[in-house]
C-alpha cells in the first residue's frame, strides 16, 4: 500500500517543486504492509486528489497522510490536505457532480474538466469506500478517502513457491 501512495507522491513531486510547495507524506503506525486492494483504482483516486491539491495551492504545503481508520477496524484513511484557495460551503456541496466547477474563471485559470472528483468518488464507491471533503476559503481543503482494506500475507515470490523462471513447477 505504501508503494502505491509513494508512486503517486513521486509523480506529483515535480509539479509541487515547480510551484515552490512542500509535498509531505506520512504513513502512520499500524498500517498493514499488504492489503487486498485494486492498486490501479487507488492510484487514480490519489492522483486526482493530489493533482487538484497542487493545482489549487499557490504557496504552502500539500500533505498526504495514510492511517488506520479510528472508526472502523478494517478501513484505511487516505487524507490529502492543502493550504490552497479553499472552497465555500455551496461549492463543497456540489463538488462531486460531473463537470461541476465553482465558476467559469476557475476552469479558465486552472484548467480541467471538473470530472476528476466525480471519477474519484465513483472509484472509491466501487472499492466499497467513501470520500468526503472539508474546506475553508483562503485556508485550504482536506479530502478524506476511507476504504475497506483487509490485511493479507505478503505475496510469495515465484522461486519461493517452487516455480522456475519459466513458470514450471520444480521440486520443493
Coordinates of C-alpha atoms in Angstrom, one line a residue:
X1 CA 0.0 0.0 0.0
X2 CA 2.8 2.4 0.8
X3 CA 4.3 1.7 -2.6
X4 CA 1.1 2.8 -4.4
X5 CA 0.8 6.0 -2.3
X6 CA 4.6 6.7 -2.7
X7 CA 4.3 6.2 -6.5
X8 CA 1.7 9.0 -6.7
X9 CA 3.6 11.3 -4.5
X10 CA 6.7 10.8 -6.7
X11 CA 4.6 11.6 -9.8
X12 CA 3.4 14.9 -8.3
X13 CA 6.7 15.9 -6.7
X14 CA 8.0 17.8 -9.8
X15 CA 4.8 19.8 -10.1
X16 CA 4.9 20.7 -6.4
X17 CA 8.6 21.7 -6.6
X18 CA 8.0 23.9 -9.6
X19 CA 5.4 25.8 -7.6
X20 CA 7.6 26.0 -4.5
X21 CA 5.3 23.8 -2.5
X22 CA 6.3 21.3 0.1
X23 CA 4.8 17.8 -0.6
X24 CA 4.7 15.7 2.5
X25 CA 3.8 12.0 3.0
X26 CA 3.0 10.4 6.4
X27 CA 2.3 6.7 6.8
X28 CA 1.1 6.1 10.3
X29 CA 2.0 3.2 12.5
X30 CA -0.3 0.2 12.4
X31 CA -0.9 0.1 8.6
X32 CA -0.8 -3.3 7.1
X33 CA 2.2 -3.9 4.7
X34 CA 0.0 -5.8 2.2
X35 CA -3.7 -5.3 1.6
X36 CA -6.4 -6.8 -0.7
X37 CA -7.0 -3.7 -3.0
X38 CA -7.2 -2.5 -6.5
X39 CA -3.9 -0.6 -6.9
X40 CA -4.9 1.0 -10.3
X41 CA -8.1 2.4 -8.9
X42 CA -6.4 3.6 -5.7
X43 CA -3.6 5.3 -7.7
X44 CA -6.2 7.1 -9.9
X45 CA -8.1 8.4 -6.9
X46 CA -5.0 9.6 -5.1
X47 CA -3.5 11.1 -8.3
X48 CA -6.7 13.1 -8.9
X49 CA -6.8 14.4 -5.3
X50 CA -3.1 15.2 -5.3
X51 CA -3.2 16.8 -8.7
X52 CA -6.0 19.1 -7.6
X53 CA -4.3 19.9 -4.3
X54 CA -1.1 21.0 -6.2
X55 CA -3.1 22.8 -8.8
X56 CA -5.1 24.9 -6.3
X57 CA -2.3 25.7 -3.9
X58 CA -0.1 28.6 -4.7
X59 CA 2.0 28.6 -1.5
X60 CA 2.5 26.3 1.4
X61 CA 2.0 22.6 1.8
X62 CA 0.3 19.6 0.3
X63 CA 0.1 16.7 2.7
X64 CA -0.8 13.1 2.2
X65 CA -1.5 11.1 5.4
X66 CA -2.4 7.4 5.5
X67 CA -3.6 5.9 8.7
X68 CA -5.8 3.1 10.1
X69 CA -9.4 4.4 10.3
X70 CA -10.1 5.1 14.0
X71 CA -13.9 4.3 13.5
X72 CA -13.7 1.1 11.5
X73 CA -11.2 -1.7 12.2
X74 CA -10.5 -2.9 8.6
X75 CA -10.7 0.5 6.9
X76 CA -7.8 2.8 6.0
X77 CA -8.0 6.6 5.7
X78 CA -6.2 8.5 2.9
X79 CA -6.2 12.2 3.7
X80 CA -5.0 14.8 1.2
X81 CA -4.7 18.3 2.7
X82 CA -3.6 21.6 1.2
X83 CA -3.1 25.2 2.1
X84 CA -4.7 26.3 -1.2
X85 CA -7.6 28.6 -2.1
X86 CA -10.3 26.6 -0.3
X87 CA -14.0 26.5 -1.2
X88 CA -17.2 27.9 0.2
X89 CA -19.9 25.6 1.5
X90 CA -22.1 25.8 -1.6
X91 CA -19.2 24.7 -3.7
X92 CA -18.4 21.8 -1.4
X93 CA -22.0 20.6 -1.5
X94 CA -21.8 20.2 -5.3
X95 CA -18.2 19.2 -5.7
X96 CA -18.7 15.6 -6.7
X97 CA -21.2 16.3 -9.5
X98 CA -19.9 15.7 -13.1
X99 CA -18.5 18.8 -14.8
X100 CA -19.1 20.9 -11.8
X101 CA -16.7 23.8 -11.3
X102 CA -17.0 26.7 -8.8
X103 CA -17.3 29.2 -11.6
X104 CA -16.1 29.8 -15.2
X105 CA -13.0 31.7 -14.0
X106 CA -11.8 28.5 -12.2
X107 CA -11.7 26.5 -15.4
X108 CA -10.0 29.4 -17.3
X109 CA -7.4 29.9 -14.6
X110 CA -6.6 26.4 -13.6
X111 CA -7.8 24.2 -16.4
X112 CA -9.5 20.9 -16.1
X113 CA -12.9 19.4 -16.9
X114 CA -14.5 19.0 -13.5
X115 CA -14.6 15.2 -13.9
X116 CA -11.6 14.2 -11.6
X117 CA -13.6 14.3 -8.4
X118 CA -16.6 12.6 -9.8
X119 CA -14.3 9.8 -11.1
X120 CA -12.6 9.6 -7.7
X121 CA -16.0 9.4 -6.0
X122 CA -17.2 6.6 -8.3
X123 CA -13.9 4.6 -8.0
X124 CA -14.0 5.0 -4.2
X125 CA -17.5 3.7 -4.1
X126 CA -16.6 0.7 -6.4
X127 CA -13.9 -0.2 -3.9
X128 CA -16.5 -0.1 -1.1
X129 CA -15.4 3.2 0.5
X130 CA -16.4 6.8 0.7
X131 CA -14.9 10.2 0.1
X132 CA -15.5 13.4 2.0
X133 CA -14.2 17.0 1.9
X134 CA -13.8 19.8 4.3
X135 CA -12.7 23.2 3.2
X136 CA -12.5 26.9 4.2
X137 CA -12.0 29.7 1.8
X138 CA -8.4 31.0 2.0
X139 CA -7.2 28.2 4.2
X140 CA -7.3 25.1 2.0
X141 CA -9.1 21.8 1.7
X142 CA -8.9 18.2 3.1
X143 CA -10.2 15.3 1.2
X144 CA -10.6 12.0 3.1
X145 CA -11.0 8.7 1.3
X146 CA -11.9 5.7 3.5
X147 CA -11.5 2.2 2.1
X148 CA -12.1 -1.3 3.5
X149 CA -8.6 -2.8 3.1
X150 CA -8.1 -6.2 4.5
X151 CA -4.6 -7.1 5.5
X152 CA -3.2 -10.1 3.6
X153 CA 0.1 -12.0 3.8
X154 CA 3.0 -10.8 1.6
X155 CA 2.9 -12.5 -1.8
X156 CA 5.2 -15.5 -2.2
X157 CA 7.9 -14.9 -4.8
X158 CA 8.0 -17.4 -7.7
X159 CA 11.3 -19.0 -6.7
X160 CA 9.9 -19.5 -3.1
X161 CA 6.8 -21.2 -4.4
X162 CA 8.8 -23.9 -6.3
X163 CA 8.4 -22.2 -9.7
X164 CA 11.3 -21.9 -12.1
X165 CA 11.9 -18.7 -14.1
X166 CA 9.9 -20.3 -16.9
X167 CA 6.9 -20.9 -14.7
X168 CA 7.2 -24.6 -14.5
X169 CA 6.9 -26.4 -11.1
X170 CA 10.2 -27.6 -9.7
X171 CA 10.6 -30.0 -6.7
X172 CA 10.2 -28.3 -3.3

